[in-house]
Short mmCIF file of C-alpha atoms in Angstrom, two decimals:
data_model
loop_
_atom_site.label_atom_id
_atom_site.label_comp_id
_atom_site.label_asym_id
_atom_site.label_seq_id
_atom_site.Cartn_x
_atom_site.Cartn_y
_atom_site.Cartn_z
CA MET A 26 -8.16 -2.81 1.44
CA ILE A 27 -5.62 -3.48 -1.30
CA LYS A 28 -5.72 -6.52 -3.58
CA GLU A 29 -2.62 -7.84 -5.33
CA PHE A 30 -3.23 -9.46 -8.72
CA ALA A 31 -0.95 -11.54 -10.92
CA LEU A 32 -1.48 -10.15 -14.42
CA ASP A 33 -0.52 -12.13 -17.53
CA PRO A 34 1.66 -9.87 -19.74
CA GLU A 35 -0.09 -11.25 -22.81
CA ALA A 36 -3.48 -10.21 -21.44
CA ILE A 37 -2.80 -6.50 -21.93
CA THR A 38 -0.78 -6.10 -25.13
CA SER A 39 -3.14 -6.81 -28.02
CA SER A 40 -3.59 -3.04 -28.43
CA TYR A 41 -2.66 0.26 -26.82
CA ARG A 42 -6.30 0.80 -25.93
CA GLU A 43 -6.42 -2.56 -24.12
CA PHE A 44 -3.20 -1.77 -22.27
CA CYS A 45 -4.66 1.51 -21.02
CA TYR A 46 -8.01 -0.09 -20.14
CA PHE A 47 -6.34 -2.62 -17.84
CA THR A 48 -3.59 -0.56 -16.26
CA GLU A 49 -5.89 2.36 -15.43
CA LYS A 50 -7.81 0.01 -13.13
CA PHE A 51 -4.76 -0.51 -10.93
CA GLY A 52 -2.95 1.54 -8.32
CA VAL A 53 -2.93 1.73 -4.53
CA SER A 54 -5.56 4.48 -4.69
CA GLN A 55 -7.77 2.07 -6.68
CA GLY A 56 -7.44 -0.67 -4.06
CA ARG A 57 -5.76 -2.96 -6.61
CA VAL A 58 -2.13 -3.42 -7.63
CA ILE A 59 -0.35 -5.46 -10.29
CA SER A 60 2.13 -7.83 -8.71
CA ALA A 61 5.70 -7.36 -9.94
CA PHE A 62 5.70 -11.09 -10.61
CA PRO A 63 7.90 -12.37 -11.96
CA ARG A 64 10.59 -9.82 -11.30
CA LYS A 65 11.02 -9.28 -15.04
CA TRP A 66 7.28 -8.64 -15.50
CA ARG A 67 7.86 -5.33 -17.30
CA LYS A 68 10.35 -6.99 -19.68
CA MET A 69 7.79 -9.73 -20.40
CA VAL A 70 5.19 -7.07 -21.24
CA CYS A 71 7.64 -5.46 -23.69
CA GLU A 72 8.39 -8.81 -25.29
CA SER A 73 4.69 -9.60 -25.66
CA ALA A 74 4.00 -6.16 -27.17
CA LEU A 75 6.91 -6.61 -29.58
CA ARG A 76 5.54 -9.92 -30.82
CA GLU A 77 2.16 -8.27 -31.42
CA HIS A 78 3.27 -4.94 -32.88
CA GLN A 79 6.86 -5.13 -34.12
CA GLY A 80 7.61 -2.20 -36.38
CA LYS A 81 4.39 -0.39 -35.48
CA VAL A 82 3.74 2.81 -33.53
CA GLU A 83 1.46 0.77 -31.25
CA PHE A 84 4.52 -0.93 -29.74
CA SER A 85 6.28 2.32 -28.82
CA ARG A 86 3.07 3.72 -27.34
CA ILE A 87 2.65 0.70 -25.09
CA VAL A 88 6.29 0.82 -23.96
CA GLU A 89 6.06 4.54 -23.26
CA ARG A 90 2.94 4.01 -21.13
CA LEU A 91 4.52 1.01 -19.39
CA ASN A 92 7.52 3.11 -18.36
CA LYS A 93 5.18 5.58 -16.67
CA LEU A 94 3.62 2.97 -14.39
CA GLY A 95 4.91 3.73 -10.90
CA GLY A 96 5.62 1.49 -7.93
CA ASP A 97 2.14 2.18 -6.59
CA ILE A 98 0.71 0.37 -9.67
CA VAL A 99 3.26 -2.39 -10.40
CA PHE A 100 3.90 -3.33 -6.79
CA ASP A 101 6.94 -5.34 -5.69
CA THR A 102 6.13 -7.52 -2.68
CA GLY A 103 9.38 -9.47 -2.84
CA ARG A 104 7.98 -12.59 -4.47
CA PRO A 105 10.45 -15.02 -6.08
CA SER A 106 10.17 -15.38 -9.85
CA GLY A 107 9.70 -19.14 -9.94
CA ASP A 108 10.96 -21.47 -12.67
CA GLY A 109 11.84 -19.32 -15.67
CA SER A 110 11.59 -22.30 -18.02
CA GLN A 111 7.85 -22.59 -17.35
CA ALA A 112 5.01 -20.65 -18.97
CA TRP A 113 3.86 -17.55 -17.08
CA ILE A 114 0.55 -19.11 -16.02
CA ASP A 115 2.29 -22.17 -14.54
CA ARG A 116 4.69 -19.96 -12.59
CA ALA A 117 1.79 -17.82 -11.36
CA LEU A 118 -0.19 -20.85 -10.21
CA ALA A 119 2.84 -22.22 -8.35
CA GLU A 120 3.40 -18.88 -6.62
CA HIS A 121 -0.32 -18.59 -5.85
CA ALA A 122 -0.17 -21.97 -4.10
CA ARG A 123 2.77 -20.72 -2.04
CA ARG A 124 1.38 -17.27 -1.22
CA PRO A 125 -2.03 -16.46 -2.71
CA PHE A 126 -2.77 -13.51 -4.94
CA ALA A 127 -6.23 -11.92 -4.82
CA ALA A 128 -6.63 -13.60 -8.22
CA ILE A 129 -4.67 -14.44 -11.36
CA ILE A 130 -5.71 -12.64 -14.56
CA SER A 131 -4.95 -14.77 -17.61
CA ALA A 132 -4.92 -14.10 -21.34
CA THR A 133 -6.62 -17.44 -21.94
CA ALA A 134 -9.27 -19.50 -20.16
CA ILE A 135 -7.88 -21.70 -17.39
CA ASP A 136 -9.98 -24.13 -15.36
CA HIS A 137 -9.05 -22.86 -11.90
CA PRO A 138 -11.30 -21.10 -9.35
CA ASP A 139 -8.76 -18.32 -8.72
CA VAL A 140 -7.98 -17.56 -12.37
CA LEU A 141 -9.96 -14.84 -14.14
CA GLN A 142 -9.93 -14.58 -17.91
CA LYS A 143 -9.18 -11.06 -19.08
CA ASP A 144 -12.66 -10.73 -20.57
CA GLU A 145 -14.13 -11.18 -17.07
CA ILE A 146 -12.47 -8.07 -15.68
CA ASP A 147 -14.90 -5.34 -14.72
CA GLU A 148 -16.20 -3.70 -11.56
CA GLU A 149 -19.16 -6.08 -11.40
CA ASN A 150 -16.89 -9.06 -10.80
CA PRO A 151 -16.69 -9.59 -7.01
CA ARG A 152 -13.19 -11.07 -7.28
CA PHE A 153 -11.96 -7.92 -9.02
CA ARG A 154 -14.06 -5.32 -7.18
CA SER A 155 -12.21 -3.29 -4.54
CA ALA A 156 -13.24 -1.12 -1.59
CA ARG A 157 -11.63 2.32 -1.62
CA GLN A 158 -13.53 3.39 1.50
CA ARG A 159 -14.47 1.20 4.42
CA ALA A 160 -16.20 1.49 7.79
CA VAL A 161 -14.44 -0.70 10.36
CA PRO A 162 -14.75 -1.28 14.11
CA ARG A 163 -12.32 0.82 16.11
CA THR A 164 -10.12 -2.03 17.24
CA ALA A 165 -6.36 -1.81 16.88
CA LYS A 166 -6.36 -4.85 14.59
CA ALA A 167 -9.05 -3.49 12.27
CA LEU A 168 -7.63 0.04 12.09
CA VAL A 169 -4.11 -1.10 11.25
CA GLY A 170 -5.35 -3.99 9.12
CA CYS A 171 -6.70 -1.55 6.53
CA ALA A 172 -3.11 -0.39 5.96
CA GLY A 173 -1.52 -3.79 6.50
CA PHE A 174 -0.56 -4.40 2.87
CA LEU A 175 1.24 -1.06 2.66
CA ILE A 176 2.90 -1.35 6.07
CA ARG A 177 4.35 -4.82 5.43
CA HIS A 178 6.10 -3.56 2.30
CA ALA A 179 7.15 -0.09 3.46
CA ARG A 180 10.53 1.30 4.45
CA ILE A 181 8.96 4.41 6.03
CA ILE A 182 5.60 4.59 7.79
CA LYS A 183 4.36 8.03 8.78
CA ILE A 184 1.69 8.05 11.51
CA VAL A 185 0.05 11.46 11.44
CA ASP A 186 -2.29 12.27 14.33
CA PRO A 187 -2.11 15.47 16.42
CA HIS A 188 -2.97 13.59 19.63
CA PHE A 189 -0.95 10.38 19.23
CA ASP A 190 0.22 9.59 22.78
CA LEU A 191 1.89 6.35 23.84
CA ALA A 192 0.98 7.01 27.48
CA LYS A 193 -2.58 6.07 26.50
CA PRO A 194 -3.35 2.41 25.69
CA ARG A 195 -5.75 3.36 22.88
CA TYR A 196 -2.77 4.73 20.92
CA LEU A 197 -0.23 2.18 22.12
CA ARG A 198 -2.24 -0.81 20.88
CA PRO A 199 -2.37 0.37 17.23
CA LEU A 200 1.37 1.04 17.30
CA GLU A 201 1.95 -2.47 18.64
CA GLN A 202 -0.10 -3.81 15.73
CA ILE A 203 2.07 -1.87 13.30
CA ALA A 204 5.21 -3.20 14.96
CA SER A 205 3.92 -6.77 14.65
CA LEU A 206 3.58 -6.31 10.87
CA LEU A 207 7.19 -5.16 10.64
CA GLN A 208 8.81 -8.23 12.20
CA GLY A 209 11.91 -9.07 10.17
CA ASN A 210 11.80 -5.78 8.22
CA GLN A 211 14.12 -2.81 8.07
CA ALA A 212 11.82 0.19 8.51
CA THR A 213 11.31 3.53 10.22
CA VAL A 214 8.07 4.47 11.98
CA GLU A 215 7.66 8.23 12.14
CA ILE A 216 5.17 9.72 14.60
CA HIS A 217 3.93 13.17 13.55
CA ARG A 218 1.89 14.91 16.25
CA SER A 219 1.24 18.31 17.81
CA ASP A 220 3.38 19.99 20.45
CA GLU A 221 0.46 20.51 22.86
CA ILE A 222 2.43 18.46 25.42
CA ALA A 223 5.93 19.54 26.46
CA GLU A 224 8.63 18.12 24.20
CA ASP A 225 10.71 16.52 26.97
CA GLU A 226 7.63 14.77 28.38
CA LEU A 227 6.67 13.39 24.95
CA ILE A 228 10.21 12.15 24.40
CA ARG A 229 10.10 10.38 27.77
CA ARG A 230 6.80 8.67 26.88
CA PHE A 231 7.99 7.52 23.48
CA ARG A 232 11.38 6.35 24.79
CA GLN A 233 9.60 3.88 27.07
CA TYR A 234 8.16 2.08 24.06
CA ALA A 235 11.36 1.99 21.99
CA PRO A 236 12.74 -1.27 23.54
CA LEU A 237 9.62 -3.10 22.33
CA LEU A 238 10.26 -2.30 18.66
CA PRO A 239 11.28 -5.29 16.50
CA ALA A 240 14.95 -5.55 15.57
CA GLY A 241 15.67 -3.40 12.53
CA VAL A 242 12.75 -1.01 13.15
CA LYS A 243 13.46 2.57 14.16
CA MET A 244 11.07 5.19 15.51
CA GLN A 245 11.14 8.97 15.18
CA LEU A 246 9.10 11.72 16.83
CA HIS A 247 8.17 14.85 14.84
CA LEU A 248 6.35 17.78 16.42
CA TYR A 249 4.24 20.62 14.95
CA GLU A 250 2.26 23.55 16.21
CA LYS A 251 -1.24 22.40 17.11
CA THR A 252 -2.83 24.80 14.60
CA GLN A 253 -0.85 23.15 11.74
CA MET A 254 -2.45 19.74 12.20
CA HIS A 255 -5.94 18.34 11.82
CA ASN A 256 -6.44 15.27 9.61
CA ARG A 257 -5.14 11.82 10.49
CA PHE A 258 -3.17 9.59 8.09
CA ILE A 259 -1.02 6.53 7.70
CA LEU A 260 1.42 7.31 4.88
CA THR A 261 3.98 5.11 3.15
CA GLU A 262 6.19 5.56 0.09
CA ARG A 263 3.57 4.07 -2.22
CA GLY A 264 0.23 4.96 -0.72
CA GLY A 265 -1.74 6.26 2.22
CA LEU A 266 -5.02 6.19 4.10
CA ILE A 267 -7.17 8.83 5.78
CA TYR A 268 -8.69 8.05 9.19
CA GLY A 269 -11.76 10.03 10.14
CA VAL A 270 -11.69 9.81 13.95
CA GLY A 271 -8.03 9.10 14.49
CA LEU A 272 -5.37 6.44 14.97
CA CYS A 273 -6.64 5.41 18.38
CA ASP A 274 -8.83 2.41 19.14
CA ASN A 275 -12.03 2.23 21.20
CA GLU A 276 -11.30 -1.07 22.89
CA ASP A 277 -11.80 0.50 26.31
CA GLY A 278 -15.17 1.99 25.28
CA GLY A 279 -16.48 5.50 25.67
CA GLY A 280 -15.84 6.65 22.10
CA ALA A 281 -17.14 6.23 18.58
CA PRO A 282 -17.48 2.49 17.86
CA ASP A 283 -16.62 2.70 14.15
CA GLU A 284 -14.06 4.42 11.92
CA GLU A 285 -14.19 5.46 8.28
CA VAL A 286 -10.96 4.71 6.39
CA ILE A 287 -10.33 6.04 2.87
CA LEU A 288 -7.55 5.22 0.40
CA MET A 289 -5.85 8.44 -0.65
CA GLU A 290 -5.64 9.63 -4.24
CA THR A 291 -2.04 9.64 -5.45
CA GLU A 292 -1.71 13.42 -5.79
CA ILE A 293 -3.09 14.01 -2.29
CA ARG A 294 -0.83 11.36 -0.77
CA ASP A 295 2.18 12.90 -2.52
CA ALA A 296 1.34 16.35 -1.16
CA ARG A 297 0.89 15.10 2.40
CA TRP A 298 4.03 12.96 2.17
CA ASN A 299 6.06 15.96 1.07
CA HIS A 300 4.56 18.14 3.80
CA TYR A 301 5.42 15.64 6.53
CA SER A 302 8.94 15.09 5.18
CA LYS A 303 10.22 18.60 5.84
CA ALA A 304 10.66 18.71 9.63
CA LEU A 305 13.59 17.01 11.33
CA PRO A 306 12.72 14.62 14.19
CA VAL A 307 13.06 15.89 17.77
CA ALA A 308 14.09 12.38 18.84
CA SER A 309 14.92 8.97 17.32
CA TRP A 310 15.14 5.43 18.67
CA PRO A 311 17.17 3.28 18.84
#
């Protein structure tokens, strides 16, 4: 549900108004992020703005706004910076060939099917358009796939569902999908659920799954009174999603065939993240 774009620093610095117009269209909650490519992307934006507006208030306004862009807008996915002696567009095209972006947004026209000129950027452009809400089949792959971009680049993943129970395959399969996305990562998967089942029994059920976690991935169990929980989420440091039915699949049948998944607004995600960061875990593995 989230598209990563390479954005030419020179495409957004001709004016403060242009800078705001472009950057306000990005953010995890918008379903689009600006790739932190190359790693000195912010410095390149400053340099471009300085060339355009040296000695003018416009420069300081752009820099001030740039410094406010959080990691949910300028998103670091660990890409290498490429050959620093090359022009930005050549580096972006080389990186796109290695690991594709959703598209490359350029300051100038480039004859390439995956390059959009900055004047082409609006919600009517199918390459730029994003889906902030989606109905998906209730398979483990589809449910987790909506959050895949966030999970692959997260250090902490909070699974919030009052009934999440690894003794039931419909919950185990989504967790296995999450684990598969974390291969080679250092991360912690936190399960936040209700205490409607005895604590020692829940710990026993979760402990059985712990040996299947990828190396470097930890799991924690957090419990709450049943009356304190209702909505279902996947939360990470830089974004989150709301799940209408829950974080269980319907691959065995007998339940709702589809699920509605919604990208969370930043303020709501922050509030839920803070709420589910207060309680200490009742158990951790390994």
